[in-house]
Amino acid sequence: MMRVLLGVLLLSGLAACQRAPEVHQHAFFAFGTLVELSVADVDPQRAAEAAEAVEQVFQEYHRLWHAWHPGPLADLNRALAAGQGAYPDPSIHLLLELAAPLAERSGYRFDPAIGGLVRLWGFHADTPPQGPPPDAEALRAWRAARPSLADLYWDEGQVFSRNPALQLDFGAFAKGHALDQAIARLRALGIDHAIVNAGGDLRAIGRRPDRPWRIGIRHPRAPGVLASLQLEDNESLFTSGDYERYFEYGGERYHHILDPASGAPARGTTSVTVLHSDATTVDAAATALFVAGPEHWQEVARAMGLRHVLLIDAAGVAHLSPAMAGRIRFETDPPPPVRLGEPLP
Ligand code: AMP
Ligand code: MG
């Protein structure tokens, strides 16, 4: 928690040095993180309406999509496990529609049907798990069942699962979708210049009065910022990192980004940052590319239609797509060793 807070403080510190009085700020907690809204080029009354609207979006989705607290998602998971059909909440229906093509294009490396596995590893809890890792037999049973989003089907508005081991967990892209909905709400209020930053994951529209929005990318292994970049109109930037939620056991780090193929935390990567227009896609993509790792990230990026990717591998090497190399500036001295990928179309 301390590390997360430190990261947020450093990132917001970067923003604070550059803050101009015309930018209205509002901050609140949701999805287990600090969410900061900055709105430019509006009067204080409109800025207050914007703050209320954005906070409402996040609090509402936090309640509707919670993976382990009682609520609509827990109800749906219970029905699916019992082999029953259910009419999901409209927001969950939309999430499922958005997730299906993203999961397929990622080769099911991003797969929100792996809630049962996330639970086995102890991450369905309000405090980080302590270990030990799950029992080998339980993991084997999960791998044998291997639920996937492709096991869902629809019949007259009801959703069913062919696989009773399927449990939905939207943790890998819920924050992204909430950001997209928040930006849609801001646009409906006539706001053209804003940034919503949820613990370093963000979407921006327009620009500040004086210059474009600038943001920092967190260093996965040291306090502070690894790189910075300037955002263009309507861009989202998300980072998935092995430092966000993890436990150490027997000298090994077990983190929360799981490889559905192995049933264990994905190895070989420490963080992945993706830049793209919509936040739902980048959030899902950052998780998928983390699982893909240094060997396979380029093929998955291509399949998901991404151009801007930064992947830090377990040895600290920065794998960069050429388009991303043209956008970021490393802030560490010395900068990390870089391996440039092939151009992504
Ligand atoms: P993120 O921080 O966006 O990469 O999302 C990680 C969260 O998504 C975890 O805490 C789990 O709840 C869930 N998750 C972990 N691994 C996967 C995966 N391979 N596909 C979909 N969701 C995942
Ligand atoms: Mg994600």
XYZ file of C-alpha atoms and ligand atoms in Angstrom:
369
model
C 0.000 0.000 0.000
C 2.842 2.319 0.965
C 4.508 1.685 -2.407
C 1.265 2.363 -4.264
C 0.714 5.615 -2.360
C 4.287 6.670 -2.951
C 3.874 6.071 -6.673
C 0.676 8.087 -6.769
C 2.251 10.915 -4.767
C 5.228 11.063 -7.082
C 3.041 11.106 -10.147
C 0.745 13.752 -8.714
C 3.847 15.641 -7.566
C 4.934 15.798 -11.180
C 1.496 17.148 -12.085
C 1.521 19.610 -9.151
C 4.742 21.344 -10.257
C 3.095 22.055 -13.576
C -0.350 23.047 -12.302
C -1.832 26.279 -13.540
C -4.689 28.019 -11.679
C -7.183 27.473 -14.548
C -7.068 23.688 -14.016
C -9.760 22.509 -11.568
C -8.843 19.441 -9.522
C -10.932 16.862 -7.685
C -9.757 13.621 -6.032
C -11.521 10.644 -4.452
C -10.964 6.928 -3.770
C -12.544 4.215 -5.943
C -11.481 0.815 -7.300
C -8.906 0.720 -4.489
C -7.011 3.711 -5.843
C -6.895 7.493 -5.800
C -8.764 8.953 -8.777
C -7.807 12.497 -9.771
C -9.843 14.589 -12.183
C -8.396 17.722 -13.794
C -10.651 19.926 -15.892
C -9.514 22.968 -17.866
C -11.245 25.804 -19.666
C -14.531 25.769 -17.701
C -16.095 27.887 -14.962
C -16.042 26.602 -11.352
C -19.729 25.642 -11.464
C -19.219 23.355 -14.478
C -16.060 21.936 -12.903
C -18.057 21.027 -9.768
C -20.702 19.273 -11.897
C -17.934 17.383 -13.675
C -16.418 16.269 -10.369
C -19.759 14.972 -9.127
C -20.503 13.143 -12.397
C -17.113 11.421 -12.554
C -17.178 10.372 -8.925
C -20.679 8.964 -9.407
C -19.557 6.854 -12.393
C -16.707 5.305 -10.408
C -18.675 4.659 -7.201
C -21.555 3.096 -9.117
C -19.300 0.734 -11.103
C -17.242 -0.081 -8.037
C -20.448 -1.433 -6.478
C -21.806 -3.154 -9.614
C -18.591 -4.892 -10.688
C -16.982 -5.891 -7.411
C -15.517 -9.372 -7.849
C -15.798 -10.597 -4.249
C -18.155 -8.305 -2.327
C -21.879 -9.201 -2.490
C -23.548 -7.547 -5.502
C -24.670 -8.076 -9.100
C -21.420 -9.704 -10.263
C -21.347 -12.141 -7.334
C -25.013 -13.005 -8.087
C -24.184 -13.608 -11.759
C -21.191 -15.788 -10.885
C -23.341 -17.885 -8.561
C -25.953 -18.436 -11.303
C -23.304 -19.359 -13.909
C -21.624 -21.839 -11.543
C -25.008 -23.469 -10.923
C -25.565 -23.855 -14.667
C -28.381 -21.312 -14.647
C -28.976 -18.435 -17.043
C -29.101 -14.834 -15.836
C -30.019 -11.376 -17.126
C -26.900 -9.403 -16.199
C -26.978 -5.779 -15.128
C -26.828 -3.639 -18.337
C -23.350 -2.366 -17.433
C -22.135 -5.967 -17.053
C -23.814 -6.924 -20.331
C -21.854 -4.138 -22.049
C -18.587 -5.205 -20.363
C -19.082 -8.772 -21.604
C -19.712 -7.528 -25.152
C -16.577 -5.395 -25.066
C -14.454 -8.137 -23.504
C -15.263 -10.895 -26.023
C -13.282 -9.537 -29.028
C -10.455 -8.238 -26.791
C -10.033 -11.662 -25.176
C -10.157 -13.433 -28.517
C -7.583 -11.116 -30.137
C -5.284 -11.511 -27.150
C -5.333 -15.282 -27.625
C -7.191 -15.459 -24.265
C -4.180 -14.087 -22.400
C -6.640 -11.409 -21.264
C -9.556 -13.506 -20.080
C -12.044 -12.143 -17.530
C -13.435 -15.684 -17.061
C -10.535 -16.625 -14.749
C -12.078 -15.305 -11.524
C -11.806 -18.772 -9.963
C -8.044 -18.743 -10.516
C -7.678 -15.216 -9.104
C -9.574 -16.430 -6.030
C -7.357 -19.541 -5.705
C -4.285 -17.288 -5.599
C -5.885 -15.284 -2.784
C -6.397 -11.998 -4.628
C -10.127 -11.826 -3.956
C -9.495 -10.115 -0.632
C -9.401 -6.543 0.641
C -5.860 -7.015 1.951
C -2.977 -8.579 -0.002
C -2.646 -12.358 0.534
C 0.313 -13.715 2.535
C 0.687 -17.047 0.733
C 1.408 -19.877 0.507
C 0.636 -20.394 -3.213
C -2.420 -22.550 -3.870
C -2.415 -26.260 -3.506
C -0.996 -27.983 -6.642
C -4.028 -30.261 -6.921
C -6.459 -27.287 -6.901
C -4.402 -25.611 -9.652
C -4.342 -28.807 -11.698
C -8.129 -29.084 -11.423
C -8.533 -25.470 -12.553
C -6.201 -25.988 -15.521
C -8.099 -29.123 -16.520
C -11.399 -27.181 -16.481
C -9.772 -24.051 -18.071
C -12.827 -21.808 -18.151
C -12.683 -19.068 -20.779
C -14.909 -16.269 -21.981
C -15.585 -18.382 -25.085
C -17.611 -20.689 -22.782
C -20.329 -18.047 -22.419
C -23.348 -18.032 -24.679
C -26.515 -15.956 -24.876
C -30.111 -17.026 -25.262
C -32.881 -14.420 -25.434
C -30.985 -11.884 -23.373
C -29.835 -14.393 -20.781
C -26.209 -15.410 -20.445
C -25.156 -19.016 -19.702
C -21.836 -20.791 -19.222
C -20.961 -24.161 -20.727
C -18.256 -24.446 -18.082
C -19.251 -24.519 -14.388
C -15.713 -23.430 -13.393
C -16.219 -20.059 -15.121
C -16.186 -17.089 -12.732
C -16.102 -13.525 -14.037
C -13.554 -11.021 -12.728
C -13.398 -7.668 -14.509
C -10.313 -6.448 -12.607
C -8.156 -6.347 -15.738
C -10.284 -3.804 -17.635
C -13.029 -2.425 -15.344
C -11.020 0.678 -14.477
C -10.452 1.340 -18.175
C -14.121 1.067 -18.976
C -15.032 3.300 -16.012
C -12.589 5.899 -17.387
C -14.218 5.722 -20.826
C -17.653 6.198 -19.264
C -16.348 9.085 -17.134
C -14.961 10.829 -20.231
C -18.282 10.281 -22.049
C -20.057 11.927 -19.092
C -17.631 14.883 -19.220
C -18.200 15.321 -22.941
C -21.972 15.277 -22.367
C -21.425 18.170 -19.930
C -19.709 20.115 -22.727
C -16.199 19.624 -21.352
C -13.462 19.357 -23.985
C -10.290 19.514 -21.861
C -9.843 17.045 -19.026
C -7.780 14.215 -17.666
C -8.971 11.438 -15.362
C -6.048 9.717 -13.658
C -6.780 6.584 -11.623
C -3.488 5.776 -9.887
C -1.343 6.386 -12.984
C -3.859 4.850 -15.431
C -5.594 7.607 -17.314
C -7.515 9.025 -20.225
C -7.203 12.604 -21.439
C -9.127 14.830 -23.827
C -8.057 18.207 -25.164
C -5.144 19.968 -23.466
C -4.255 22.287 -20.626
C -4.590 26.014 -21.396
C -0.824 26.454 -21.636
C 0.402 23.135 -23.133
C -0.518 19.442 -23.636
C -1.139 17.162 -20.632
C 2.127 15.582 -19.415
C 2.305 12.456 -17.348
C 4.807 10.151 -15.672
C 5.158 6.368 -16.023
C 6.095 4.695 -12.756
C 9.372 2.849 -12.367
C 8.523 -0.818 -11.664
C 11.448 -1.369 -9.291
C 12.372 2.027 -7.831
C 10.435 4.889 -6.279
C 9.775 7.594 -8.840
C 9.167 8.032 -12.509
C 10.761 5.874 -15.211
C 9.605 7.894 -18.206
C 7.301 10.739 -19.137
C 5.257 11.661 -22.153
C 2.957 14.320 -23.510
C -0.558 13.253 -24.358
C -2.325 14.201 -27.544
C -6.081 14.781 -27.699
C -8.091 11.715 -26.680
C -5.439 9.270 -25.550
C -5.384 6.691 -22.762
C -2.312 5.296 -21.050
C -2.359 2.234 -18.786
C 0.332 0.299 -16.972
C 0.090 -3.256 -15.630
C 2.813 -4.054 -13.103
C 3.856 -6.961 -10.899
C 4.342 -4.494 -8.006
C 0.676 -3.551 -7.707
C -0.614 -6.579 -5.779
C 1.662 -9.430 -4.747
C 2.975 -11.552 -1.907
C 6.379 -13.056 -1.294
C 6.724 -16.649 -0.231
C 9.878 -18.737 -0.025
C 11.855 -15.882 -1.596
C 9.598 -15.748 -4.667
C 7.225 -12.956 -5.740
C 3.689 -14.056 -6.607
C 1.757 -11.218 -8.242
C -1.808 -10.700 -9.422
C -1.451 -10.926 -13.223
C -2.069 -14.571 -13.994
C -1.275 -16.500 -17.143
C -4.434 -18.486 -17.916
C -2.325 -21.076 -19.771
C -0.092 -21.943 -16.794
C -2.511 -21.012 -13.998
C 0.332 -19.074 -12.294
C 1.564 -15.455 -12.196
C 2.968 -14.525 -15.619
C 6.772 -14.604 -15.621
C 9.364 -12.581 -17.503
C 7.762 -9.120 -17.270
C 7.702 -6.449 -14.552
C 5.521 -3.832 -16.243
C 3.758 -3.021 -19.492
C 2.550 0.426 -20.549
C 0.181 0.871 -23.494
C -0.986 4.084 -25.176
C -4.114 4.060 -27.360
C -7.333 5.993 -27.824
C -9.842 4.235 -25.565
C -9.152 3.153 -22.024
C -11.113 -0.128 -22.123
C -8.783 -1.406 -24.858
C -5.538 -0.219 -23.251
C -6.440 -1.653 -19.866
C -7.210 -5.083 -21.339
C -4.152 -4.803 -23.604
C -1.694 -3.931 -20.822
C -2.789 -7.070 -18.966
C -2.657 -9.213 -22.139
C 0.826 -7.979 -23.124
C 2.091 -8.557 -19.607
C 1.019 -12.201 -19.956
C 2.467 -12.380 -23.502
C 5.860 -11.296 -22.130
C 9.065 -10.270 -23.920
C 8.799 -13.138 -26.447
C 5.239 -12.655 -27.675
C 4.187 -9.062 -26.978
C 4.604 -7.920 -30.596
C 2.278 -10.524 -32.097
C -0.388 -9.777 -29.464
C 0.005 -6.005 -29.958
C -0.516 -6.504 -33.687
C -3.593 -8.687 -33.150
C -5.061 -6.089 -30.757
C -4.369 -3.165 -33.130
C -1.878 -1.378 -30.831
C 1.032 0.819 -31.906
C 2.429 2.245 -28.670
C 3.873 -0.273 -26.215
C 6.596 -0.217 -23.545
C 7.414 -3.516 -21.817
C 9.996 -3.757 -19.023
C 11.268 -7.317 -18.724
C 12.527 -9.103 -15.630
C 16.118 -8.036 -16.427
C 15.113 -4.354 -16.641
C 15.368 -4.133 -20.452
C 12.834 -1.732 -22.032
C 11.174 -3.317 -25.078
C 9.686 -0.517 -27.167
C 7.547 -0.346 -30.267
C 9.024 2.266 -32.636
C 5.942 4.516 -32.267
C 6.301 4.445 -28.452
C 10.027 5.157 -28.719
C 9.082 8.346 -30.539
C 6.752 9.462 -27.748
C 8.383 8.755 -24.380
C 11.349 10.306 -22.646
C 13.211 8.237 -20.059
C 13.665 10.146 -16.801
C 16.239 7.857 -15.140
C 19.995 8.368 -15.310
C 21.164 6.188 -16.933
C 18.122 5.238 -19.019
C 17.314 1.506 -19.166
C 18.796 -0.633 -21.962
C 16.371 -0.540 -24.898
C 15.353 -3.234 -27.367
C 13.419 -1.760 -30.268
C 10.658 -3.911 -31.796
C 9.428 -4.098 -35.393
C 7.054 -1.302 -36.507
C 3.432 -2.073 -35.626
C 1.034 -1.172 -38.460
P -4.391 -5.204 -14.401
O -3.805 -4.557 -13.191
O -5.228 -4.299 -15.244
O -3.350 -5.901 -15.234
O -5.423 -6.312 -13.918
C -5.079 -7.319 -13.005
C -6.328 -7.872 -12.366
O -7.125 -8.538 -13.362
C -6.032 -8.919 -11.305
O -6.069 -8.360 -10.013
C -7.160 -9.938 -11.503
O -8.316 -9.515 -10.822
C -7.440 -9.868 -12.981
N -6.594 -10.730 -13.809
C -5.381 -11.285 -13.520
N -4.865 -11.942 -14.579
C -5.783 -11.794 -15.592
C -5.838 -12.235 -16.946
N -4.848 -12.944 -17.511
N -6.951 -11.908 -17.671
C -7.958 -11.199 -17.133
N -7.958 -10.761 -15.863
C -6.884 -11.029 -15.094
Mg -5.475 -4.092 -17.271
